[in-house]
Coordinates of C-alpha atoms in Angstrom, one line a residue:
Chain A
M1491 CA -17.5 -4.4 -11.2
L1492 CA -17.5 -4.6 -7.5
L1493 CA -20.4 -7.1 -7.6
T1494 CA -22.5 -7.5 -4.4
T1495 CA -23.3 -10.7 -3.2
S1496 CA -23.6 -12.6 0.5
V1497 CA -22.0 -15.6 1.9
G1498 CA -24.7 -18.0 1.9
S1499 CA -27.0 -18.2 5.4
L1500 CA -29.6 -15.6 6.2
P1501 CA -31.5 -15.5 9.4
K1502 CA -34.9 -17.5 9.8
P1503 CA -37.8 -15.2 10.5
D1504 CA -39.4 -16.1 13.8
Y1505 CA -42.3 -18.2 12.2
L1506 CA -40.0 -20.5 10.8
T1507 CA -37.8 -21.1 13.9
K1508 CA -40.9 -22.0 15.5
A1509 CA -42.2 -24.0 12.9
R1510 CA -38.8 -26.0 12.9
T1511 CA -39.4 -26.7 16.9
Q1512 CA -42.9 -28.0 16.2
T1513 CA -41.7 -30.3 13.4
R1514 CA -39.1 -31.7 15.9
K1515 CA -42.0 -32.3 18.3
G1516 CA -44.2 -33.7 15.9
E1517 CA -46.7 -31.0 15.9
L1518 CA -45.9 -29.8 12.2
D1519 CA -45.7 -32.4 9.2
A1520 CA -43.0 -32.1 6.6
R1521 CA -45.0 -30.5 4.1
Q1522 CA -46.5 -27.6 6.5
L1523 CA -42.7 -27.0 7.5
R1524 CA -41.8 -26.8 3.6
S1525 CA -44.3 -24.3 2.7
L1526 CA -43.1 -21.9 5.3
E1527 CA -39.6 -22.6 4.2
E1528 CA -40.6 -21.4 0.8
Q1529 CA -42.4 -18.4 2.2
A1530 CA -39.1 -17.4 3.9
T1531 CA -37.2 -18.3 0.8
R1532 CA -39.6 -16.1 -1.3
E1533 CA -39.0 -13.2 1.3
W1534 CA -35.4 -13.3 1.3
I1535 CA -35.1 -13.2 -2.6
R1536 CA -37.7 -10.4 -2.5
I1537 CA -35.5 -8.5 -0.1
Q1538 CA -32.3 -9.2 -1.8
E1539 CA -33.9 -7.8 -5.1
E1540 CA -35.0 -4.7 -3.4
L1541 CA -31.6 -4.0 -1.9
D1542 CA -30.3 -4.4 -5.7
I1543 CA -27.6 -7.2 -4.5
D1544 CA -26.0 -8.5 -7.8
I1545 CA -25.6 -12.3 -7.0
I1546 CA -28.1 -13.6 -4.4
V1547 CA -28.7 -16.6 -2.4
D1548 CA -31.4 -18.6 -1.3
G1549 CA -30.6 -18.0 2.5
E1550 CA -30.7 -21.6 3.5
Q1551 CA -34.0 -21.4 5.1
Y1552 CA -34.3 -25.1 5.0
R1553 CA -30.8 -26.0 6.5
G1554 CA -29.6 -26.1 10.1
D1555 CA -26.2 -26.7 10.6
M1556 CA -24.1 -26.5 7.3
V1557 CA -22.6 -30.0 7.8
A1558 CA -25.5 -31.8 9.3
Y1559 CA -27.9 -30.7 6.6
F1560 CA -25.7 -32.5 4.0
A1561 CA -25.2 -35.5 6.5
E1562 CA -29.0 -35.9 6.8
H1563 CA -29.2 -36.1 3.0
L1564 CA -26.4 -38.2 2.3
D1565 CA -26.1 -42.0 3.0
G1566 CA -23.2 -43.2 5.0
F1567 CA -23.8 -40.9 7.9
K1568 CA -25.8 -41.2 11.1
Q1569 CA -26.8 -38.5 13.6
S1570 CA -25.1 -38.4 17.0
E1571 CA -26.4 -37.7 20.6
L1572 CA -25.8 -34.2 21.6
V1573 CA -22.0 -33.2 22.0
R1574 CA -20.9 -29.5 23.3
S1575 CA -19.4 -27.1 21.0
Y1576 CA -18.9 -24.3 23.9
G1577 CA -20.3 -22.9 26.9
N1578 CA -24.0 -24.3 27.2
R1579 CA -24.1 -24.8 23.3
Y1580 CA -24.8 -28.4 22.0
Y1581 CA -25.4 -29.9 18.8
R1582 CA -25.7 -33.3 17.0
K1583 CA -22.2 -33.9 15.2
P1584 CA -22.6 -36.5 12.1
I1585 CA -20.9 -39.9 12.4
I1586 CA -19.8 -41.5 9.0
T1587 CA -20.5 -45.0 9.6
G1588 CA -20.6 -46.0 6.1
K1589 CA -19.7 -45.3 2.5
V1590 CA -20.9 -42.1 1.8
T1591 CA -23.1 -41.7 -1.2
R1592 CA -25.5 -39.2 -2.7
P1593 CA -29.0 -41.3 -3.4
T1594 CA -30.4 -38.0 -5.0
P1595 CA -29.3 -34.5 -5.4
V1596 CA -29.4 -32.6 -2.1
T1597 CA -29.7 -28.6 -3.2
V1598 CA -30.6 -28.7 -6.6
G1599 CA -34.4 -28.7 -5.9
W1600 CA -34.1 -25.6 -3.5
W1601 CA -31.6 -24.1 -6.0
R1602 CA -34.2 -24.3 -8.8
F1603 CA -37.0 -23.1 -6.7
A1604 CA -34.9 -20.1 -5.7
Q1605 CA -33.8 -19.2 -9.3
G1606 CA -37.5 -19.5 -10.5
L1607 CA -38.2 -16.5 -8.2
T1608 CA -35.8 -14.1 -9.6
T1609 CA -33.9 -13.0 -12.7
R1610 CA -30.7 -12.5 -10.8
P1611 CA -28.0 -15.1 -10.8
V1612 CA -28.5 -17.5 -7.6
K1613 CA -25.5 -19.1 -5.9
G1614 CA -25.5 -22.8 -5.7
M1615 CA -24.2 -23.4 -2.0
L1616 CA -22.4 -26.1 -1.0
T1617 CA -20.2 -27.7 2.3
G1618 CA -16.9 -28.5 1.1
P1619 CA -15.4 -32.0 1.6
Y1620 CA -12.7 -31.2 4.0
T1621 CA -15.6 -29.3 6.3
I1622 CA -17.8 -32.1 6.1
M1623 CA -15.0 -34.7 7.2
D1624 CA -13.5 -32.2 10.2
W1625 CA -16.9 -31.7 11.5
S1626 CA -18.0 -35.5 11.5
F1627 CA -16.9 -38.2 13.8
N1628 CA -15.5 -41.1 11.3
E1629 CA -16.1 -44.6 11.9
H1630 CA -15.5 -45.9 8.4
Y1631 CA -12.9 -44.7 6.5
P1632 CA -9.3 -45.8 7.7
S1633 CA -8.1 -42.2 7.6
R1634 CA -9.3 -38.4 7.4
R1635 CA -7.9 -38.3 4.1
A1636 CA -9.7 -41.2 2.4
A1637 CA -13.0 -39.6 4.4
T1638 CA -12.3 -36.5 2.7
L1639 CA -11.6 -37.8 -0.6
A1640 CA -14.7 -39.8 -1.0
I1641 CA -17.0 -36.9 0.4
A1642 CA -15.3 -34.8 -2.5
H1643 CA -16.6 -37.3 -5.2
V1644 CA -19.9 -36.8 -3.6
V1645 CA -19.8 -33.0 -3.3
R1646 CA -18.5 -32.7 -7.1
D1647 CA -21.6 -34.8 -8.1
E1648 CA -23.7 -32.1 -6.3
A1649 CA -21.6 -29.2 -8.3
R1650 CA -22.2 -30.8 -11.4
D1651 CA -26.0 -31.0 -11.2
L1652 CA -26.3 -27.5 -9.8
E1653 CA -24.5 -26.3 -12.9
R1654 CA -26.3 -28.6 -15.1
A1655 CA -29.3 -27.4 -13.5
G1656 CA -28.1 -23.8 -14.5
A1657 CA -26.1 -22.1 -11.7
Q1658 CA -23.6 -19.8 -13.0
Y1659 CA -21.9 -19.6 -9.4
I1660 CA -21.2 -22.4 -7.1
Q1661 CA -19.9 -21.8 -3.9
V1662 CA -18.1 -24.6 -1.7
D1663 CA -17.3 -23.3 1.8
E1664 CA -14.4 -24.6 3.7
P1665 CA -14.7 -22.8 7.1
A1666 CA -12.6 -25.8 8.7
I1667 CA -9.8 -25.3 6.3
S1668 CA -7.9 -22.9 8.8
T1669 CA -8.3 -25.4 11.8
R1670 CA -5.3 -27.8 10.7
P1671 CA -2.9 -26.0 8.3
E1672 CA -1.0 -28.9 7.9
E1673 CA -4.0 -30.6 6.0
M1674 CA -4.3 -27.7 3.8
D1675 CA -2.9 -29.7 1.1
L1676 CA -5.6 -32.3 1.5
A1677 CA -8.5 -29.7 1.5
I1678 CA -6.7 -28.2 -1.6
E1679 CA -6.8 -31.8 -3.4
A1680 CA -10.4 -32.4 -2.3
L1681 CA -11.6 -29.0 -3.5
G1682 CA -10.0 -29.9 -7.0
I1683 CA -12.1 -33.1 -7.1
V1684 CA -15.1 -30.9 -6.6
T1685 CA -14.4 -28.0 -8.9
K1686 CA -12.5 -30.2 -11.6
G1687 CA -14.4 -29.7 -15.1
L1688 CA -17.0 -26.9 -13.7
K1689 CA -17.5 -24.1 -16.0
A1690 CA -19.7 -22.0 -13.5
K1691 CA -17.6 -19.6 -11.4
T1692 CA -16.5 -21.3 -8.3
I1693 CA -16.1 -19.9 -5.0
T1694 CA -14.8 -21.0 -1.6
H1695 CA -15.3 -19.3 1.7
I1696 CA -12.8 -19.6 4.6
C1697 CA -13.4 -18.6 8.0
Y1698 CA -10.9 -17.1 10.6
G1699 CA -8.0 -19.1 12.2
D1700 CA -4.3 -19.2 11.6
F1701 CA -4.5 -17.1 8.5
N1702 CA -0.4 -16.8 8.3
A1703 CA -0.1 -20.6 8.2
I1704 CA -2.8 -21.0 5.2
G1705 CA -2.4 -17.4 3.6
P1706 CA 0.4 -18.5 1.6
K1707 CA -1.4 -21.4 0.0
L1708 CA -4.4 -19.5 -0.9
H1709 CA -3.8 -18.9 -4.3
K1710 CA -3.5 -22.7 -4.6
L1711 CA -7.1 -23.2 -3.8
P1712 CA -8.6 -24.5 -7.1
V1713 CA -11.6 -22.1 -7.4
D1714 CA -11.9 -18.7 -9.1
Q1715 CA -12.7 -16.6 -5.9
I1716 CA -11.7 -16.8 -2.3
D1717 CA -14.2 -15.4 0.1
L1718 CA -12.6 -13.9 3.4
E1719 CA -13.6 -12.0 6.4
F1720 CA -12.0 -8.6 6.2
A1721 CA -14.2 -6.9 8.6
N1722 CA -13.8 -8.5 12.0
R1723 CA -10.0 -8.1 11.5
N1724 CA -10.1 -4.6 11.1
F1725 CA -9.2 -5.0 7.5
E1726 CA -5.5 -6.5 8.7
L1727 CA -5.6 -9.0 6.3
L1728 CA -5.2 -6.4 3.4
D1729 CA -1.7 -6.1 4.8
F1730 CA -1.0 -10.1 4.1
F1731 CA -2.1 -9.3 0.6
K1732 CA -0.3 -6.1 0.2
K1733 CA 3.2 -7.6 0.7
R1734 CA 2.6 -10.2 -2.0
K1735 CA 2.4 -10.0 -5.6
R1736 CA -0.8 -9.5 -6.9
F1737 CA -3.4 -11.9 -5.9
P1738 CA -4.1 -14.1 -9.0
K1739 CA -7.6 -15.0 -8.2
E1740 CA -11.0 -13.0 -7.3
I1741 CA -11.5 -12.1 -3.7
G1742 CA -14.6 -12.2 -1.9
L1743 CA -14.3 -9.1 0.5
G1744 CA -16.0 -9.2 3.7
V1745 CA -16.9 -5.5 4.6
V1746 CA -19.2 -6.0 7.5
D1747 CA -18.8 -7.8 10.7
V1748 CA -21.6 -10.8 10.9
H1749 CA -20.7 -11.5 14.7
S1750 CA -21.6 -8.0 15.9
H1751 CA -24.8 -6.1 16.6
R1752 CA -23.1 -3.0 15.7
M1753 CA -24.1 -1.3 12.4
E1754 CA -20.9 0.0 10.6
P1755 CA -21.3 3.5 9.5
T1756 CA -21.4 3.4 5.6
D1757 CA -18.5 5.9 5.5
E1758 CA -16.4 3.5 7.4
V1759 CA -17.1 0.7 5.0
V1760 CA -16.6 3.0 2.0
A1761 CA -13.1 3.7 3.6
N1762 CA -12.3 0.1 4.2
L1763 CA -13.4 -0.7 0.5
K1764 CA -11.1 2.0 -1.0
K1765 CA -8.4 0.6 1.1
A1766 CA -9.1 -3.0 -0.4
L1767 CA -8.6 -1.1 -4.0
K1768 CA -5.1 0.0 -3.6
V1769 CA -4.7 -4.0 -3.0
F1770 CA -7.0 -5.7 -5.6
N1771 CA -8.4 -4.6 -8.9
P1772 CA -11.8 -3.2 -8.7
E1773 CA -12.7 -6.4 -11.4
Q1774 CA -11.3 -8.7 -9.0
I1775 CA -13.4 -7.7 -5.9
Y1776 CA -16.9 -9.1 -5.1
V1777 CA -18.3 -7.4 -2.1
D1778 CA -20.4 -9.1 0.7
P1779 CA -20.6 -9.4 4.5
D1780 CA -17.9 -11.5 6.2
C1781 CA -19.8 -14.7 6.6
G1782 CA -23.5 -16.0 6.8
L1783 CA -25.9 -13.9 8.7
K1784 CA -27.7 -16.4 10.2
T1785 CA -26.8 -15.6 13.8
R1786 CA -28.2 -11.9 13.3
T1787 CA -31.9 -10.8 13.5
V1788 CA -33.6 -10.6 10.2
E1789 CA -33.8 -6.8 10.6
E1790 CA -30.0 -6.8 11.5
A1791 CA -29.0 -9.0 8.5
T1792 CA -31.2 -6.7 6.0
A1793 CA -29.7 -3.6 7.4
K1794 CA -26.0 -5.0 7.0
L1795 CA -26.8 -6.3 3.5
R1796 CA -28.0 -2.5 2.6
L1797 CA -24.7 -1.2 4.0
V1798 CA -22.8 -3.6 1.7
V1799 CA -24.9 -2.3 -1.3
E1800 CA -24.7 1.4 -0.3
A1801 CA -21.0 1.6 0.4
T1802 CA -20.3 -0.3 -2.7
K1803 CA -22.6 2.0 -4.9
A1804 CA -20.7 5.0 -3.4
V1805 CA -17.2 3.6 -4.4
R1806 CA -18.4 2.5 -7.7
A1807 CA -19.8 5.9 -8.5
E1808 CA -16.5 7.7 -7.4
L1809 CA -14.6 5.1 -9.7
F1810 CA -16.8 6.0 -12.9
N1811 CA -16.2 9.8 -12.2
Chain B
M495 CA -1.5 -50.9 35.1
K496 CA -4.3 -48.7 36.4
T497 CA -7.1 -47.2 34.4
T498 CA -8.0 -43.3 34.3
T499 CA -9.4 -40.7 32.3
V500 CA -7.8 -37.1 31.3
G501 CA -10.6 -35.3 33.0
N502 CA -13.7 -34.3 31.3
Y503 CA -16.7 -36.3 30.4
P504 CA -20.1 -35.6 28.7
K505 CA -22.0 -33.1 31.0
V506 CA -25.5 -34.5 29.0
A507 CA -26.7 -38.1 28.4
E508 CA -29.8 -38.5 26.6
G509 CA -29.8 -42.2 26.8
A510 CA -28.3 -42.5 30.6
Y511 CA -28.3 -39.8 33.2
T512 CA -30.0 -36.4 31.6
T513 CA -29.7 -33.6 29.6
K514 CA -31.4 -31.3 32.3
L515 CA -28.1 -29.2 32.9
I516 CA -28.7 -27.7 29.8
G517 CA -31.9 -26.0 30.9
A518 CA -30.6 -25.6 34.3
I519 CA -28.0 -23.5 32.9
T520 CA -29.8 -21.5 30.7
R521 CA -32.6 -20.9 33.4
W522 CA -29.6 -20.0 35.8
Q523 CA -28.4 -17.6 33.3
R524 CA -31.8 -16.0 33.3
Q525 CA -31.8 -15.8 37.0
E526 CA -34.6 -18.2 37.4
L527 CA -32.4 -20.3 39.5
T528 CA -30.2 -19.7 42.3
D529 CA -26.6 -20.9 42.4
A530 CA -27.7 -23.4 45.1
Q531 CA -30.2 -25.0 42.6
L532 CA -27.7 -24.9 39.9
E533 CA -25.0 -26.5 42.3
D534 CA -27.8 -29.2 43.2
T535 CA -27.9 -30.1 39.4
S536 CA -24.3 -30.0 38.9
R537 CA -23.9 -32.5 42.1
E538 CA -26.3 -34.5 40.8
I539 CA -24.7 -35.1 37.5
T540 CA -21.0 -35.5 38.8
R541 CA -22.4 -38.2 41.0
A542 CA -24.0 -40.2 38.0
V543 CA -20.8 -39.8 35.9
I544 CA -18.7 -40.6 39.0
Q545 CA -21.0 -43.8 39.3
E546 CA -20.6 -44.6 35.6
H547 CA -16.8 -44.4 35.9
E548 CA -17.0 -46.8 38.9
R549 CA -19.3 -49.4 37.1
A550 CA -16.8 -49.4 34.1
G551 CA -14.2 -50.5 36.7
L552 CA -11.8 -47.6 36.4
D553 CA -9.1 -47.3 39.1
V554 CA -8.7 -43.7 39.3
L555 CA -11.6 -41.1 38.7
T556 CA -12.1 -37.6 38.2
D557 CA -15.2 -35.8 38.8
G558 CA -15.8 -35.3 34.9
Q559 CA -15.3 -31.6 35.3
I560 CA -19.1 -31.3 34.9
R561 CA -19.1 -27.4 36.0
W562 CA -16.4 -26.6 33.6
E563 CA -17.1 -24.6 30.4
D564 CA -13.6 -25.3 29.3
L565 CA -10.0 -25.7 30.8
V566 CA -9.3 -21.9 31.7
T567 CA -12.7 -20.4 32.7
P568 CA -13.5 -22.0 35.9
V569 CA -10.0 -20.8 37.3
A570 CA -9.8 -17.6 35.5
K571 CA -13.4 -16.2 36.5
R572 CA -12.4 -16.8 40.3
L573 CA -9.1 -15.3 40.0
K574 CA -8.8 -11.1 40.4
G575 CA -6.9 -9.5 37.4
F576 CA -8.9 -11.6 34.5
E577 CA -11.8 -10.7 32.6
I578 CA -13.7 -13.5 30.6
N579 CA -13.7 -12.6 27.0
G580 CA -15.0 -13.9 23.4
L581 CA -14.8 -17.6 21.9
S582 CA -11.5 -18.8 20.7
R583 CA -10.9 -22.1 19.1
W584 CA -9.8 -24.9 21.2
F585 CA -6.8 -26.0 19.7
N586 CA -7.6 -28.0 16.4
N587 CA -11.1 -28.7 17.3
N588 CA -14.5 -27.5 16.2
V589 CA -14.9 -26.3 19.9
Y590 CA -14.7 -23.3 21.5
Y591 CA -13.5 -21.8 24.6
R592 CA -13.8 -18.1 26.4
R593 CA -10.3 -16.6 26.0
P594 CA -9.5 -14.8 29.6
I595 CA -7.7 -11.4 29.2
L596 CA -5.4 -10.6 31.8
H597 CA -5.4 -6.8 33.1
K598 CA -3.3 -6.7 36.1
V599 CA -1.4 -8.9 38.5
P600 CA -3.4 -12.4 39.2
V601 CA -4.6 -12.8 42.6
R602 CA -6.1 -15.9 44.0
N603 CA -8.2 -15.0 46.8
G604 CA -9.2 -18.5 48.2
P605 CA -9.5 -22.1 47.2
I606 CA -10.9 -22.3 43.8
L607 CA -11.6 -26.1 43.2
V608 CA -11.6 -27.6 46.6
E609 CA -15.4 -27.6 47.6
E610 CA -15.9 -29.2 44.2
Y611 CA -13.3 -31.9 44.8
R612 CA -14.4 -32.7 48.3
F613 CA -17.9 -33.4 46.9
A614 CA -16.5 -35.8 43.9
A615 CA -14.3 -37.4 46.4
S616 CA -17.3 -38.2 49.0
C617 CA -19.1 -39.9 46.0
T618 CA -16.9 -43.0 45.7
K619 CA -14.4 -45.1 47.6
K620 CA -12.1 -45.1 44.8
P621 CA -9.3 -42.6 44.6
V622 CA -10.4 -39.4 42.8
K623 CA -7.7 -37.1 41.2
A624 CA -7.7 -33.3 40.9
V625 CA -7.2 -31.7 37.5
L626 CA -6.0 -28.4 37.0
P627 CA -5.0 -26.4 33.8
G628 CA -1.2 -26.3 33.6
P629 CA 0.7 -22.7 33.8
Y630 CA 2.3 -22.9 30.5
T631 CA -1.2 -23.7 28.7
F632 CA -3.4 -21.4 30.9
V633 CA -0.9 -18.4 29.8
A634 CA -0.9 -19.7 25.9
L635 CA -4.6 -19.4 26.1
C636 CA -4.9 -16.0 27.7
E637 CA -4.5 -12.5 26.0
D638 CA -1.9 -10.7 28.1
R639 CA -2.4 -7.0 28.8
H640 CA -0.5 -6.7 32.1
Y641 CA 3.0 -8.5 31.6
K642 CA 3.2 -8.4 28.0
A643 CA 5.8 -11.2 28.2
R644 CA 5.2 -14.8 28.8
G645 CA 8.2 -15.8 31.4
P646 CA 6.8 -13.6 34.3
F647 CA 3.0 -14.3 33.4
V648 CA 3.9 -18.2 33.4
R649 CA 5.8 -18.2 36.7
K650 CA 3.1 -16.2 38.4
M651 CA 0.2 -18.6 37.1
A652 CA 2.5 -21.5 38.3
E653 CA 2.6 -19.9 42.0
I654 CA -1.4 -19.6 41.8
L655 CA -2.0 -23.1 40.5
N656 CA 0.5 -24.2 43.3
E657 CA -1.5 -22.7 46.1
E658 CA -4.6 -24.3 44.5
A659 CA -2.7 -27.7 44.0
R660 CA -1.6 -27.8 47.6
A661 CA -5.2 -27.1 49.1
L662 CA -6.4 -29.9 46.9
A663 CA -3.9 -32.3 48.0
Q664 CA -4.7 -31.2 51.5
A665 CA -8.2 -31.9 50.7
G666 CA -7.2 -35.4 50.0
A667 CA -6.5 -35.6 46.3
P668 CA -4.0 -38.5 45.9
I669 CA -2.9 -37.2 42.5
V670 CA -3.1 -33.6 41.3
Q671 CA -2.6 -33.3 37.5
F672 CA -1.9 -30.3 35.2
D673 CA -3.3 -30.3 31.7
E674 CA -0.7 -29.1 29.2
P675 CA -2.1 -29.6 25.8
A676 CA -0.1 -26.3 24.7
I677 CA 3.0 -28.4 25.2
G678 CA 3.9 -29.5 21.9
F679 CA 1.2 -27.7 19.8
G680 CA 3.0 -25.2 17.8
K681 CA 6.4 -23.8 19.1
T682 CA 6.9 -24.5 22.7
D683 CA 9.2 -23.0 25.2
I684 CA 9.5 -26.1 26.6
K685 CA 12.2 -25.2 29.3
L686 CA 9.7 -22.3 30.6
A687 CA 7.0 -25.0 30.5
V688 CA 9.1 -27.6 32.8
D689 CA 10.2 -24.9 35.2
A690 CA 6.8 -23.5 35.7
L691 CA 5.9 -27.2 36.3
G692 CA 8.4 -27.3 39.0
I693 CA 7.1 -24.2 40.6
A694 CA 3.4 -25.7 40.3
T695 CA 4.3 -28.8 42.1
R696 CA 6.5 -27.6 44.6
G697 CA 5.6 -28.7 48.1
V698 CA 2.2 -30.5 46.9
K699 CA 1.6 -33.4 49.2
A700 CA 0.4 -35.5 46.6
K701 CA 1.2 -37.3 43.4
T702 CA 1.7 -34.8 40.6
A703 CA 1.0 -35.4 37.1
V704 CA 1.3 -33.5 33.7
Y705 CA -0.8 -34.6 30.7
T706 CA -0.2 -33.3 27.1
Y707 CA -2.4 -34.1 24.4
F708 CA -3.2 -33.1 20.8
G709 CA 0.7 -32.0 20.2
R710 CA 4.1 -33.3 18.7
L711 CA 6.1 -34.3 21.8
D712 CA 9.3 -35.0 19.7
G713 CA 11.8 -32.4 21.8
A714 CA 9.7 -32.3 24.5
L715 CA 9.7 -35.5 25.9
E716 CA 13.2 -35.6 27.3
P717 CA 12.7 -32.4 29.0
L718 CA 9.2 -33.6 30.7
M719 CA 11.1 -36.6 32.0
R720 CA 13.3 -34.0 34.0
A721 CA 9.9 -32.1 35.1
K722 CA 9.1 -32.3 38.9
V723 CA 6.2 -34.5 38.3
D724 CA 5.6 -38.1 39.2
I725 CA 3.3 -39.1 36.0
V726 CA 3.8 -37.7 32.4
G727 CA 0.5 -38.3 30.2
V728 CA 1.1 -38.8 26.4
D729 CA -1.4 -38.7 23.5
V730 CA -0.3 -41.5 21.1
V731 CA -3.7 -41.0 19.0
S732 CA -3.2 -37.5 17.6
E733 CA 0.3 -37.8 16.8
P734 CA 1.7 -41.2 15.5
S735 CA 5.2 -39.6 15.8
T736 CA 4.6 -39.8 20.0
L737 CA 5.0 -43.6 19.7
G738 CA 8.2 -43.5 18.2
A739 CA 9.4 -40.4 20.5
L740 CA 8.3 -42.8 23.5
R741 CA 10.5 -45.7 22.0
R742 CA 13.4 -43.4 21.9
A743 CA 13.2 -41.6 25.0
K744 CA 14.2 -42.8 28.4
I745 CA 11.3 -43.0 30.6
T746 CA 12.3 -42.2 34.1
K747 CA 8.6 -41.3 35.2
E748 CA 5.4 -42.9 35.7
L749 CA 3.5 -43.0 32.1
A750 CA 0.1 -42.5 31.2
L751 CA -0.6 -43.8 28.1
G752 CA -3.5 -41.8 26.2
C753 CA -4.5 -44.6 23.6
L754 CA -8.0 -44.4 22.8
D755 CA -9.3 -41.6 20.5
G756 CA -11.1 -39.0 22.9
R757 CA -12.0 -37.2 19.6
N758 CA -13.5 -39.8 17.3
T759 CA -16.6 -42.2 18.1
K760 CA -14.8 -45.2 16.4
L761 CA -14.0 -47.7 19.3
E762 CA -10.7 -49.2 19.4
S763 CA -10.5 -53.1 19.3
V764 CA -9.0 -54.7 22.4
A765 CA -6.3 -56.5 20.1
E766 CA -5.0 -53.2 18.9
L767 CA -4.8 -51.8 22.5
H768 CA -3.1 -54.9 23.6
T769 CA -0.7 -54.2 20.7
L770 CA 0.0 -50.9 22.0
F771 CA 0.4 -52.0 25.6
D772 CA 2.9 -54.5 24.6
A773 CA 4.9 -51.7 22.7
V774 CA 5.2 -49.5 26.0
R775 CA 5.4 -52.4 28.4
K776 CA 8.9 -52.9 27.1
R777 CA 9.9 -49.4 28.3
V778 CA 7.8 -49.0 31.4
P779 CA 7.0 -51.5 34.2
S780 CA 3.2 -52.1 34.5
D781 CA 3.2 -50.8 38.2
R782 CA 4.4 -47.4 36.7
L783 CA 1.8 -47.3 33.7
Y784 CA -1.6 -45.6 33.6
I785 CA -3.7 -46.3 30.5
N786 CA -6.5 -43.7 29.7
P787 CA -7.9 -41.9 26.7
N788 CA -5.8 -39.5 24.8
C789 CA -7.8 -36.4 26.1
G790 CA -10.9 -35.5 27.9
L791 CA -14.0 -37.8 26.5
E792 CA -16.3 -34.5 26.3
F793 CA -15.9 -34.4 22.6
L794 CA -17.8 -37.6 22.4
P795 CA -21.5 -38.2 22.5
H796 CA -22.3 -39.9 25.8
A797 CA -23.1 -43.4 24.6
Q798 CA -19.6 -43.5 22.6
A799 CA -17.7 -42.1 25.8
Q800 CA -19.4 -44.7 28.0
A801 CA -18.2 -47.5 25.4
K802 CA -14.5 -45.8 25.3
L803 CA -14.7 -46.2 29.1
Q804 CA -15.7 -49.7 28.9
R805 CA -13.4 -50.8 26.4
L806 CA -10.5 -49.3 28.3
A807 CA -11.2 -51.2 31.5
Q808 CA -12.0 -54.3 29.3
A809 CA -8.6 -54.1 27.3
V810 CA -6.7 -53.5 30.7
R811 CA -8.7 -56.5 32.6
T812 CA -7.7 -59.0 29.8
Y813 CA -4.2 -57.9 29.3
K814 CA -1.7 -60.7 29.8
G815 CA 1.6 -58.7 29.6

């Protein structure tokens, strides 16, 4: 019980960030980049094993943006010029220009590579259809709904291939779901297409947003586990669950804030975990950081993961006594 | 029918003007560039944007809001009483703005945008309108630690924005526009919003406009027709129901029809725009009609933003209504 895991992305070591820039400039070829991505993946798997994390991830060392990565590997997307996200930050937002199809599996090769390095289960990590739609322009499909459902079928094929390859956990992230509560039903329908018939444990991660609007429908998300950010809202989300009847799904409990340099004291994480145990059963809880750690440094991310494990072990020990 | 834009426009253009603003801001942040050097770059790009709008054949221009981080920061950072804080989601977009925190009574110590306005107006012989955040939206986007009540905060902001609007009119702006995307986005105190517009436009010796976008206007359109403004801007793209609301309302103001999607790259056909013009022309004489995108074009990559401008001008030029 109280298994530990992480949400998906982990920071890229400096040598890899540099190599990605060099590759963009044509100074490094794809094969050289690939070998550095493999090296970074090996390092992260080893770190997660040493930290004693139960369910591990490949760290997405070979991905940039979580939507752009899939857009680059699927047919039907083209890359745009720069658009601004905030302040002085720009990115290339994919454009759907044709029918979205999957010429070959996107993540399965990397999953096999990572799983080949460890005996611990490695999660398959996918971006959900609603988020891929919402974070892309759409010039092809007649509506947001049509685009979402078309993408759902492609993500489903990828999820099935991951399961066939042996993935016991498949996470389909939908951070965009909280942006437009009025489209929650569409997101649920699309996720249902992805997870239908899967025997692997399915998880979805949802980011902050208008939680009061989407909260009441969370239990309808067709996955086994909902992963949420608790730490960056001072565990106020617990009040939402406290007021309702027992949540029928597993809960991914984000216990450290990924957007802050601050290292939470172990005691604080332990206390928060215990608070959560008053609302959820121990078997129901998976403990992890709030969100992907890619915006932290390698050292910070490692320290945050260590905190997750240490606090969880302390609470486990108390539960057994 | 006059053509115009809502306000913002891509700050970078890989295929046309330049992406150098990104580097300039980064270097300015590192104090490697002086304020004056950054201002030179901002002016260069503002001029390029204005020329592009002229070439597209637009009737009423803006400065493209090249210096604007978002709708509220440029104003909040020049007022006393505010602190610029962390990122918040920009309505239902995957775009973020910095949420100002109000600590004490806001004070305007002098003109905010007048110099920028003068420069923009000097770049062209065409009329350049001035754009400001509307008081209701401004407050909706702030965290209020001072008034702890919306009414007094909105009215105070309306007074401050009124001072700025008067100054902009004095500097020669033929139109002063207030952006109010918060009207119709979620629960709206429309009476307060309309009262505040009355304060904000009082004694302004120019035409005044209120632009709404993103939200639903059912229930808000009739009160807006009683607001003390000359032009009401509506977005018929984001909410199809707005077109129905337009058909039912008695339109007593000049109308600015937001009819090209500023949030999606898909280019509208001239024919579909003409159909929309037909529908609206039944309610509003053409000399009281502005045609523009539904919102600022900065959500789009430059090439597609430019294509929208050109299509807008083409559709109006070829319309024989």
